[in-house]
PDB file of C-alpha atoms in Angstrom:
ATOM      1  CA  MET R   1     140.868  99.902  54.569  1.00  0.00           C
ATOM      2  CA  ASN R   2     141.235  98.170  58.208  1.00  0.00           C
ATOM      3  CA  PHE R   3     140.212 100.461  60.585  1.00  0.00           C
ATOM      4  CA  GLY R   4     141.047  97.876  63.301  1.00  0.00           C
ATOM      5  CA  ARG R   5     138.616  96.573  66.045  1.00  0.00           C
ATOM      6  CA  ILE R   6     138.526  99.252  68.767  1.00  0.00           C
ATOM      7  CA  VAL R   7     137.998 102.928  66.581  1.00  0.00           C
ATOM      8  CA  THR R   8     137.961 105.626  69.275  1.00  0.00           C
ATOM      9  CA  ALA R   9     135.536 108.736  68.864  1.00  0.00           C
ATOM     10  CA  MET R  10     137.774 111.123  69.993  1.00  0.00           C
ATOM     11  CA  VAL R  11     136.610 114.198  72.262  1.00  0.00           C
ATOM     12  CA  THR R  12     137.789 117.520  71.199  1.00  0.00           C
ATOM     13  CA  PRO R  13     139.929 119.158  73.838  1.00  0.00           C
ATOM     14  CA  PHE R  14     139.097 122.782  74.694  1.00  0.00           C
ATOM     15  CA  ASN R  15     141.352 125.422  76.638  1.00  0.00           C
ATOM     16  CA  GLN R  16     139.988 127.200  79.607  1.00  0.00           C
ATOM     17  CA  HIS R  17     138.663 129.841  77.037  1.00  0.00           C
ATOM     18  CA  GLY R  18     136.722 127.371  75.183  1.00  0.00           C
ATOM     19  CA  GLN R  19     138.845 127.341  72.315  1.00  0.00           C
ATOM     20  CA  VAL R  20     140.029 124.091  70.597  1.00  0.00           C
ATOM     21  CA  ASP R  21     143.434 123.265  72.439  1.00  0.00           C
ATOM     22  CA  VAL R  22     145.807 122.033  69.624  1.00  0.00           C
ATOM     23  CA  GLU R  23     148.313 120.935  72.037  1.00  0.00           C
ATOM     24  CA  ALA R  24     146.301 118.810  74.101  1.00  0.00           C
ATOM     25  CA  THR R  25     144.658 117.399  70.915  1.00  0.00           C
ATOM     26  CA  LYS R  26     148.358 116.374  69.679  1.00  0.00           C
ATOM     27  CA  GLU R  27     148.777 114.521  73.373  1.00  0.00           C
ATOM     28  CA  LEU R  28     145.391 113.094  73.470  1.00  0.00           C
ATOM     29  CA  VAL R  29     146.229 111.539  69.995  1.00  0.00           C
ATOM     30  CA  LYS R  30     149.399 110.036  71.581  1.00  0.00           C
ATOM     31  CA  TYR R  31     147.384 108.596  74.596  1.00  0.00           C
ATOM     32  CA  LEU R  32     144.994 107.079  72.624  1.00  0.00           C
ATOM     33  CA  ILE R  33     147.288 105.216  70.402  1.00  0.00           C
ATOM     34  CA  SER R  34     149.213 104.082  73.390  1.00  0.00           C
ATOM     35  CA  ASN R  35     146.014 102.809  75.141  1.00  0.00           C
ATOM     36  CA  GLY R  36     144.646 100.474  72.573  1.00  0.00           C
ATOM     37  CA  SER R  37     142.954 102.643  69.907  1.00  0.00           C
ATOM     38  CA  ASP R  38     143.188 101.232  66.390  1.00  0.00           C
ATOM     39  CA  ALA R  39     141.784 104.328  64.610  1.00  0.00           C
ATOM     40  CA  LEU R  40     140.490 107.774  65.717  1.00  0.00           C
ATOM     41  CA  VAL R  41     137.246 109.444  64.469  1.00  0.00           C
ATOM     42  CA  VAL R  42     137.728 113.104  64.683  1.00  0.00           C
ATOM     43  CA  ALA R  43     134.957 115.666  64.866  1.00  0.00           C
ATOM     44  CA  GLY R  44     132.050 113.232  65.394  1.00  0.00           C
ATOM     45  CA  THR R  45     129.422 113.410  68.007  1.00  0.00           C
ATOM     46  CA  THR R  46     131.517 112.801  70.947  1.00  0.00           C
ATOM     47  CA  GLY R  47     133.888 115.513  69.389  1.00  0.00           C
ATOM     48  CA  GLU R  48     130.961 118.028  69.866  1.00  0.00           C
ATOM     49  CA  SER R  49     130.673 118.483  66.066  1.00  0.00           C
ATOM     50  CA  PRO R  50     127.729 120.159  66.217  1.00  0.00           C
ATOM     51  CA  THR R  51     129.242 123.237  67.927  1.00  0.00           C
ATOM     52  CA  LEU R  52     132.530 123.271  66.039  1.00  0.00           C
ATOM     53  CA  SER R  53     132.858 125.612  63.042  1.00  0.00           C
ATOM     54  CA  THR R  54     134.343 124.685  59.811  1.00  0.00           C
ATOM     55  CA  ASP R  55     137.393 126.072  60.348  1.00  0.00           C
ATOM     56  CA  GLU R  56     137.634 124.357  63.840  1.00  0.00           C
ATOM     57  CA  LYS R  57     136.712 121.002  62.234  1.00  0.00           C
ATOM     58  CA  LEU R  58     139.551 121.700  59.662  1.00  0.00           C
ATOM     59  CA  LEU R  59     141.659 122.590  62.391  1.00  0.00           C
ATOM     60  CA  LEU R  60     141.554 119.185  64.173  1.00  0.00           C
ATOM     61  CA  PHE R  61     141.694 117.137  61.244  1.00  0.00           C
ATOM     62  CA  GLN R  62     144.997 118.714  60.546  1.00  0.00           C
ATOM     63  CA  THR R  63     146.243 118.565  63.953  1.00  0.00           C
ATOM     64  CA  VAL R  64     145.112 114.720  64.415  1.00  0.00           C
ATOM     65  CA  VAL R  65     146.802 113.450  61.078  1.00  0.00           C
ATOM     66  CA  GLU R  66     150.100 115.088  61.795  1.00  0.00           C
ATOM     67  CA  ALA R  67     149.908 113.737  65.393  1.00  0.00           C
ATOM     68  CA  ALA R  68     148.992 110.203  64.425  1.00  0.00           C
ATOM     69  CA  ALA R  69     151.628 110.231  61.945  1.00  0.00           C
ATOM     70  CA  GLY R  70     150.269 107.186  60.145  1.00  0.00           C
ATOM     71  CA  GLN R  71     150.337 105.095  63.075  1.00  0.00           C
ATOM     72  CA  VAL R  72     146.615 104.572  62.963  1.00  0.00           C
ATOM     73  CA  PRO R  73     143.691 105.771  60.391  1.00  0.00           C
ATOM     74  CA  VAL R  74     142.182 109.054  61.314  1.00  0.00           C
ATOM     75  CA  ILE R  75     138.493 109.152  60.234  1.00  0.00           C
ATOM     76  CA  ALA R  76     136.855 112.668  59.773  1.00  0.00           C
ATOM     77  CA  GLY R  77     133.558 113.282  60.422  1.00  0.00           C
ATOM     78  CA  THR R  78     132.219 115.175  57.828  1.00  0.00           C
ATOM     79  CA  GLY R  79     128.863 114.429  57.665  1.00  0.00           C
ATOM     80  CA  SER R  80     125.792 116.858  58.491  1.00  0.00           C
ATOM     81  CA  ASN R  81     122.204 117.290  57.240  1.00  0.00           C
ATOM     82  CA  ASN R  82     123.419 119.653  54.178  1.00  0.00           C
ATOM     83  CA  THR R  83     124.412 117.165  51.495  1.00  0.00           C
ATOM     84  CA  TYR R  84     126.480 119.701  49.528  1.00  0.00           C
ATOM     85  CA  ALA R  85     128.212 121.136  52.621  1.00  0.00           C
ATOM     86  CA  SER R  86     129.339 117.718  53.309  1.00  0.00           C
ATOM     87  CA  VAL R  87     130.465 117.426  49.886  1.00  0.00           C
ATOM     88  CA  GLU R  88     132.520 120.434  50.282  1.00  0.00           C
ATOM     89  CA  LEU R  89     134.094 119.758  53.892  1.00  0.00           C
ATOM     90  CA  THR R  90     135.015 115.916  52.667  1.00  0.00           C
ATOM     91  CA  LYS R  91     136.980 117.366  49.594  1.00  0.00           C
ATOM     92  CA  GLN R  92     138.837 119.539  52.069  1.00  0.00           C
ATOM     93  CA  ALA R  93     139.489 116.833  54.555  1.00  0.00           C
ATOM     94  CA  GLU R  94     140.973 114.552  51.988  1.00  0.00           C
ATOM     95  CA  GLN R  95     143.314 117.384  50.989  1.00  0.00           C
ATOM     96  CA  LEU R  96     144.667 117.581  54.652  1.00  0.00           C
ATOM     97  CA  GLY R  97     145.332 113.732  54.366  1.00  0.00           C
ATOM     98  CA  VAL R  98     142.691 112.165  56.729  1.00  0.00           C
ATOM     99  CA  ASP R  99     142.313 108.394  55.584  1.00  0.00           C
ATOM    100  CA  ALA R 100     138.742 108.053  55.509  1.00  0.00           C
ATOM    101  CA  ILE R 101     135.399 109.930  56.442  1.00  0.00           C
ATOM    102  CA  MET R 102     132.547 109.236  58.682  1.00  0.00           C
ATOM    103  CA  LEU R 103     128.821 110.176  57.504  1.00  0.00           C
ATOM    104  CA  VAL R 104     126.135 110.242  59.933  1.00  0.00           C
ATOM    105  CA  THR R 105     122.661 110.045  58.733  1.00  0.00           C
ATOM    106  CA  PRO R 106     121.152 113.538  58.209  1.00  0.00           C
ATOM    107  CA  TYR R 107     119.237 114.815  61.302  1.00  0.00           C
ATOM    108  CA  TYR R 108     116.333 116.766  61.535  1.00  0.00           C
ATOM    109  CA  ASN R 109     115.262 116.693  57.900  1.00  0.00           C
ATOM    110  CA  LYS R 110     114.014 113.213  58.232  1.00  0.00           C
ATOM    111  CA  PRO R 111     114.594 112.222  54.234  1.00  0.00           C
ATOM    112  CA  SER R 112     113.133 109.176  53.008  1.00  0.00           C
ATOM    113  CA  GLN R 113     115.171 106.079  52.538  1.00  0.00           C
ATOM    114  CA  GLU R 114     115.772 107.218  48.739  1.00  0.00           C
ATOM    115  CA  GLY R 115     116.678 110.539  50.163  1.00  0.00           C
ATOM    116  CA  LEU R 116     119.414 108.560  52.452  1.00  0.00           C
ATOM    117  CA  TYR R 117     120.504 106.506  49.496  1.00  0.00           C
ATOM    118  CA  ALA R 118     120.920 110.094  47.314  1.00  0.00           C
ATOM    119  CA  HIS R 119     122.609 111.858  50.165  1.00  0.00           C
ATOM    120  CA  PHE R 120     125.434 109.196  50.954  1.00  0.00           C
ATOM    121  CA  SER R 121     126.113 108.255  47.369  1.00  0.00           C
ATOM    122  CA  THR R 122     126.368 111.850  46.583  1.00  0.00           C
ATOM    123  CA  ILE R 123     129.180 112.352  49.027  1.00  0.00           C
ATOM    124  CA  ALA R 124     130.888 109.242  48.324  1.00  0.00           C
ATOM    125  CA  GLU R 125     131.023 109.677  44.557  1.00  0.00           C
ATOM    126  CA  ALA R 126     132.711 113.325  45.456  1.00  0.00           C
ATOM    127  CA  THR R 127     135.804 111.643  46.950  1.00  0.00           C
ATOM    128  CA  SER R 128     138.248 108.842  46.836  1.00  0.00           C
ATOM    129  CA  LEU R 129     138.405 108.210  50.420  1.00  0.00           C
ATOM    130  CA  PRO R 130     136.720 105.047  51.944  1.00  0.00           C
ATOM    131  CA  VAL R 131     133.521 105.925  53.728  1.00  0.00           C
ATOM    132  CA  MET R 132     132.006 104.688  56.903  1.00  0.00           C
ATOM    133  CA  LEU R 133     128.057 105.440  57.327  1.00  0.00           C
ATOM    134  CA  TYR R 134     126.844 106.306  60.763  1.00  0.00           C
ATOM    135  CA  ASN R 135     123.186 105.060  61.580  1.00  0.00           C
ATOM    136  CA  ILE R 136     122.030 106.565  64.931  1.00  0.00           C
ATOM    137  CA  PRO R 137     118.288 107.046  64.660  1.00  0.00           C
ATOM    138  CA  GLY R 138     117.893 108.210  68.514  1.00  0.00           C
ATOM    139  CA  ARG R 139     120.109 111.196  67.921  1.00  0.00           C
ATOM    140  CA  THR R 140     118.799 112.066  64.230  1.00  0.00           C
ATOM    141  CA  GLY R 141     115.352 110.980  64.017  1.00  0.00           C
ATOM    142  CA  VAL R 142     115.655 108.744  61.168  1.00  0.00           C
ATOM    143  CA  ASN R 143     116.746 105.180  60.867  1.00  0.00           C
ATOM    144  CA  MET R 144     118.614 103.729  57.876  1.00  0.00           C
ATOM    145  CA  THR R 145     117.111 100.118  56.776  1.00  0.00           C
ATOM    146  CA  VAL R 146     119.149  97.094  56.159  1.00  0.00           C
ATOM    147  CA  GLU R 147     117.878  97.417  52.733  1.00  0.00           C
ATOM    148  CA  THR R 148     119.210 100.977  52.281  1.00  0.00           C
ATOM    149  CA  THR R 149     122.531 100.155  54.142  1.00  0.00           C
ATOM    150  CA  LEU R 150     123.076  97.164  51.565  1.00  0.00           C
ATOM    151  CA  ARG R 151     122.270  99.026  48.378  1.00  0.00           C
ATOM    152  CA  LEU R 152     124.842 101.737  49.823  1.00  0.00           C
ATOM    153  CA  ALA R 153     127.362  98.995  50.457  1.00  0.00           C
ATOM    154  CA  GLN R 154     127.790  98.127  46.754  1.00  0.00           C
ATOM    155  CA  ILE R 155     129.108 101.658  46.068  1.00  0.00           C
ATOM    156  CA  PRO R 156     133.102 100.623  46.029  1.00  0.00           C
ATOM    157  CA  ASN R 157     134.518 103.359  48.541  1.00  0.00           C
ATOM    158  CA  ILE R 158     131.702 102.782  51.140  1.00  0.00           C
ATOM    159  CA  VAL R 159     133.121  99.996  53.145  1.00  0.00           C
ATOM    160  CA  ALA R 160     131.890 100.367  56.610  1.00  0.00           C
ATOM    161  CA  THR R 161     128.833 101.093  58.496  1.00  0.00           C
ATOM    162  CA  LYS R 162     128.545 102.384  62.366  1.00  0.00           C
ATOM    163  CA  GLU R 163     125.229 101.168  63.785  1.00  0.00           C
ATOM    164  CA  ALA R 164     124.114 102.711  67.008  1.00  0.00           C
ATOM    165  CA  SER R 165     120.384 101.506  66.477  1.00  0.00           C
ATOM    166  CA  ALA R 166     120.754  98.701  69.108  1.00  0.00           C
ATOM    167  CA  ASP R 167     118.691  96.659  66.796  1.00  0.00           C
ATOM    168  CA  LEU R 168     120.806  93.006  66.538  1.00  0.00           C
ATOM    169  CA  ASP R 169     118.660  91.290  64.334  1.00  0.00           C
ATOM    170  CA  ALA R 170     119.378  94.243  61.544  1.00  0.00           C
ATOM    171  CA  MET R 171     122.879  94.265  61.850  1.00  0.00           C
ATOM    172  CA  ALA R 172     122.971  90.594  61.900  1.00  0.00           C
ATOM    173  CA  ALA R 173     121.011  91.011  58.099  1.00  0.00           C
ATOM    174  CA  ILE R 174     123.376  93.415  57.064  1.00  0.00           C
ATOM    175  CA  ILE R 175     126.490  91.260  58.010  1.00  0.00           C
ATOM    176  CA  GLU R 176     124.945  88.277  56.223  1.00  0.00           C
ATOM    177  CA  HIS R 177     124.200  90.002  53.175  1.00  0.00           C
ATOM    178  CA  ALA R 178     127.040  92.832  52.666  1.00  0.00           C
ATOM    179  CA  PRO R 179     129.507  92.452  49.934  1.00  0.00           C
ATOM    180  CA  GLU R 180     132.798  90.977  50.895  1.00  0.00           C
ATOM    181  CA  GLY R 181     134.999  93.255  52.661  1.00  0.00           C
ATOM    182  CA  PHE R 182     132.146  95.535  54.045  1.00  0.00           C
ATOM    183  CA  SER R 183     132.453  95.968  57.522  1.00  0.00           C
ATOM    184  CA  LEU R 184     130.069  96.626  60.649  1.00  0.00           C
ATOM    185  CA  TYR R 185     130.949  98.479  63.667  1.00  0.00           C
ATOM    186  CA  SER R 186     128.990  98.831  66.831  1.00  0.00           C
ATOM    187  CA  GLY R 187     128.136 102.306  67.827  1.00  0.00           C
ATOM    188  CA  ASP R 188     127.290 101.456  71.322  1.00  0.00           C
ATOM    189  CA  ASP R 189     130.325 100.022  73.911  1.00  0.00           C
ATOM    190  CA  SER R 190     127.965  97.711  75.851  1.00  0.00           C
ATOM    191  CA  LEU R 191     127.308  95.787  72.490  1.00  0.00           C
ATOM    192  CA  ALA R 192     130.886  95.265  71.468  1.00  0.00           C
ATOM    193  CA  LEU R 193     131.083  91.641  72.220  1.00  0.00           C
ATOM    194  CA  PRO R 194     127.737  90.515  71.069  1.00  0.00           C
ATOM    195  CA  ILE R 195     128.528  92.313  67.755  1.00  0.00           C
ATOM    196  CA  LEU R 196     131.577  90.581  67.331  1.00  0.00           C
ATOM    197  CA  ALA R 197     129.432  87.332  68.367  1.00  0.00           C
ATOM    198  CA  ILE R 198     127.434  87.785  65.123  1.00  0.00           C
ATOM    199  CA  GLY R 199     130.283  88.758  62.958  1.00  0.00           C
ATOM    200  CA  GLY R 200     130.833  92.514  63.537  1.00  0.00           C
ATOM    201  CA  ILE R 201     134.172  93.762  63.064  1.00  0.00           C
ATOM    202  CA  GLY R 202     134.574  95.973  66.404  1.00  0.00           C
ATOM    203  CA  VAL R 203     133.121  99.225  68.107  1.00  0.00           C
ATOM    204  CA  VAL R 204     133.302 102.850  67.374  1.00  0.00           C
ATOM    205  CA  SER R 205     134.037 103.434  71.299  1.00  0.00           C
ATOM    206  CA  VAL R 206     133.720 106.127  73.618  1.00  0.00           C
ATOM    207  CA  ALA R 207     134.944 104.101  76.770  1.00  0.00           C
ATOM    208  CA  ALA R 208     138.246 103.357  74.778  1.00  0.00           C
ATOM    209  CA  HIS R 209     139.232 106.492  76.083  1.00  0.00           C
ATOM    210  CA  ILE R 210     139.273 105.136  79.401  1.00  0.00           C
ATOM    211  CA  VAL R 211     139.704 101.142  78.745  1.00  0.00           C
ATOM    212  CA  GLY R 212     140.783 101.074  75.391  1.00  0.00           C
ATOM    213  CA  ASN R 213     143.526  98.576  76.242  1.00  0.00           C
ATOM    214  CA  GLU R 214     141.254  96.493  78.420  1.00  0.00           C
ATOM    215  CA  MET R 215     138.694  96.499  75.526  1.00  0.00           C
ATOM    216  CA  GLN R 216     141.671  95.096  73.256  1.00  0.00           C
ATOM    217  CA  GLN R 217     142.289  92.410  75.817  1.00  0.00           C
ATOM    218  CA  MET R 218     138.635  91.665  75.619  1.00  0.00           C
ATOM    219  CA  VAL R 219     138.712  91.187  71.961  1.00  0.00           C
ATOM    220  CA  ARG R 220     141.843  88.984  71.809  1.00  0.00           C
ATOM    221  CA  ASN R 221     140.555  86.909  74.096  1.00  0.00           C
ATOM    222  CA  PHE R 222     137.255  86.504  72.048  1.00  0.00           C
ATOM    223  CA  GLN R 223     139.388  85.938  68.916  1.00  0.00           C
ATOM    224  CA  ALA R 224     141.464  83.197  70.625  1.00  0.00           C
ATOM    225  CA  GLY R 225     138.375  81.418  71.556  1.00  0.00           C
ATOM    226  CA  GLN R 226     138.548  82.159  74.989  1.00  0.00           C
ATOM    227  CA  VAL R 227     134.933  83.423  74.957  1.00  0.00           C
ATOM    228  CA  GLN R 228     134.022  82.761  78.955  1.00  0.00           C
ATOM    229  CA  ALA R 229     136.739  85.047  79.721  1.00  0.00           C
ATOM    230  CA  ALA R 230     135.697  87.842  76.959  1.00  0.00           C
ATOM    231  CA  ALA R 231     132.508  87.582  78.272  1.00  0.00           C
ATOM    232  CA  MET R 232     133.580  88.079  82.018  1.00  0.00           C
ATOM    233  CA  GLN R 233     135.727  90.951  80.913  1.00  0.00           C
ATOM    234  CA  HIS R 234     132.721  92.464  79.306  1.00  0.00           C
ATOM    235  CA  ARG R 235     130.392  92.302  82.351  1.00  0.00           C
ATOM    236  CA  GLN R 236     133.445  93.883  84.180  1.00  0.00           C
ATOM    237  CA  LEU R 237     133.635  96.532  81.771  1.00  0.00           C
ATOM    238  CA  VAL R 238     130.045  97.304  81.832  1.00  0.00           C
ATOM    239  CA  PRO R 239     129.696  99.748  84.715  1.00  0.00           C
ATOM    240  CA  VAL R 240     132.399 101.639  83.194  1.00  0.00           C
ATOM    241  CA  MET R 241     131.024 101.914  79.991  1.00  0.00           C
ATOM    242  CA  LYS R 242     127.448 102.930  81.615  1.00  0.00           C
ATOM    243  CA  SER R 243     129.127 105.533  84.064  1.00  0.00           C
ATOM    244  CA  LEU R 244     130.355 107.548  80.532  1.00  0.00           C
ATOM    245  CA  PHE R 245     126.577 108.165  79.718  1.00  0.00           C
ATOM    246  CA  THR R 246     125.201 109.261  82.995  1.00  0.00           C
ATOM    247  CA  ALA R 247     125.230 112.697  81.424  1.00  0.00           C
ATOM    248  CA  PRO R 248     125.136 113.940  77.970  1.00  0.00           C
ATOM    249  CA  ASN R 249     128.032 112.416  75.866  1.00  0.00           C
ATOM    250  CA  PRO R 250     130.998 113.630  76.215  1.00  0.00           C
ATOM    251  CA  THR R 251     130.657 115.425  79.676  1.00  0.00           C
ATOM    252  CA  PRO R 252     131.464 112.255  81.774  1.00  0.00           C
ATOM    253  CA  VAL R 253     134.214 110.975  79.170  1.00  0.00           C
ATOM    254  CA  LYS R 254     136.119 114.289  79.236  1.00  0.00           C
ATOM    255  CA  ALA R 255     135.750 114.723  83.018  1.00  0.00           C
ATOM    256  CA  ALA R 256     137.118 111.027  83.493  1.00  0.00           C
ATOM    257  CA  LEU R 257     139.973 111.929  81.212  1.00  0.00           C
ATOM    258  CA  GLU R 258     140.936 114.704  83.326  1.00  0.00           C
ATOM    259  CA  MET R 259     140.661 112.500  86.442  1.00  0.00           C
ATOM    260  CA  LYS R 260     143.291 110.044  84.913  1.00  0.00           C
ATOM    261  CA  GLY R 261     145.483 113.482  84.004  1.00  0.00           C
ATOM    262  CA  VAL R 262     144.750 113.724  80.195  1.00  0.00           C
ATOM    263  CA  LYS R 263     143.741 117.415  79.194  1.00  0.00           C
ATOM    264  CA  ALA R 264     140.499 117.379  77.902  1.00  0.00           C
ATOM    265  CA  GLY R 265     138.851 120.714  79.205  1.00  0.00           C
ATOM    266  CA  SER R 266     135.245 121.289  79.501  1.00  0.00           C
ATOM    267  CA  VAL R 267     132.549 121.139  77.162  1.00  0.00           C
ATOM    268  CA  ARG R 268     130.611 123.703  74.893  1.00  0.00           C
ATOM    269  CA  LEU R 269     127.091 124.784  75.390  1.00  0.00           C
ATOM    270  CA  PRO R 270     124.413 123.710  75.187  1.00  0.00           C
ATOM    271  CA  LEU R 271     126.304 120.766  77.566  1.00  0.00           C
ATOM    272  CA  VAL R 272     127.373 121.754  80.954  1.00  0.00           C
ATOM    273  CA  PRO R 273     129.642 120.218  83.321  1.00  0.00           C
ATOM    274  CA  LEU R 274     128.909 117.338  85.537  1.00  0.00           C
ATOM    275  CA  THR R 275     127.165 118.581  88.912  1.00  0.00           C
ATOM    276  CA  ALA R 276     129.511 117.967  91.924  1.00  0.00           C
ATOM    277  CA  GLU R 277     127.518 114.872  92.714  1.00  0.00           C
ATOM    278  CA  GLN R 278     127.772 113.605  89.224  1.00  0.00           C
ATOM    279  CA  HIS R 279     131.530 114.008  89.153  1.00  0.00           C
ATOM    280  CA  GLN R 280     131.723 112.125  92.573  1.00  0.00           C
ATOM    281  CA  GLU R 281     129.557 109.070  91.404  1.00  0.00           C
ATOM    282  CA  LEU R 282     131.887 109.125  88.452  1.00  0.00           C
ATOM    283  CA  GLN R 283     135.094 109.271  90.567  1.00  0.00           C
ATOM    284  CA  THR R 284     134.021 106.057  92.453  1.00  0.00           C
ATOM    285  CA  ILE R 285     134.119 104.078  89.068  1.00  0.00           C
ATOM    286  CA  ILE R 286     136.946 105.842  87.091  1.00  0.00           C
ATOM    287  CA  ASN R 287     139.922 105.373  89.477  1.00  0.00           C
ATOM    288  CA  PRO R 288     143.228 105.826  87.912  1.00  0.00           C
ATOM    289  CA  THR R 289     144.843 102.984  89.867  1.00  0.00           C
ATOM    290  CA  MET R 290     141.871 100.630  89.513  1.00  0.00           C
ATOM    291  CA  ASN R 291     142.325  97.383  87.914  1.00  0.00           C
ATOM    292  CA  PHE R 292     139.450  97.083  85.846  1.00  0.00           C
ATOM    293  CA  PHE R 293     139.532  93.134  85.446  1.00  0.00           C
ATOM    294  CA  VAL R 294     139.220  91.217  88.366  1.00  0.00           C
ATOM    295  CA  SER R 295     140.478  87.817  88.355  1.00  0.00           C
TER     296      SER R 295
END
């Protein structure tokens, strides 16, 4: 399974009543595909998965699969800290036609490395879908080691990992020792280019909602050997990337989408909308007419 270079971790649009907005979701999928997304992650952290019911997740999976219509892979976020609930959700997602699943390291439980291996392998063995692991210790309270990742990479349908540990040494070790065909993606936008430089495949991105085409251009320049141009573009994109994390994700990126005329709605509690001051600060960076690359 080739997920491409720029994988967008999609927000979940809500209507004025706080419900999943199906029509806005369809329009968002079209917008993202036309603006540089090679694949879409649905109901991940950026999709506010902790606040979504199982029925809402299934509705999202079905809606995005239908809207994408095979143009890009759809990766369903079916991970949780309940192994057997994740198995059940994964089976339901597979029936709805998603192309792959993403499994986050179990949060709050703080399992051992052996527990992590058993958790992921149990879910992977229950599906024929390709699996992307997701290591984000800052949110989950547990870090998956290089050794555990490489052990899981031996399972045939575990094909990739999203690393949001910010540990370039660990990522380099995974890339160096993983079996052929196993891919590593950055889980941090600001590390997209550095991870390409050490042999990673790409990034699972929040910023691609706003600068997906620009990120694709940066990647193309890097692949073409235009390293200085790619580095300059990366530096120019960093302020945008940072602006999207000035408040808990996905609050700023939803506001930025609205600034660009893309319906995303607000966030669900316990997240709250941006303050007027935060909104103004974001607007100084996210200008719909702005040329993000300065020649």
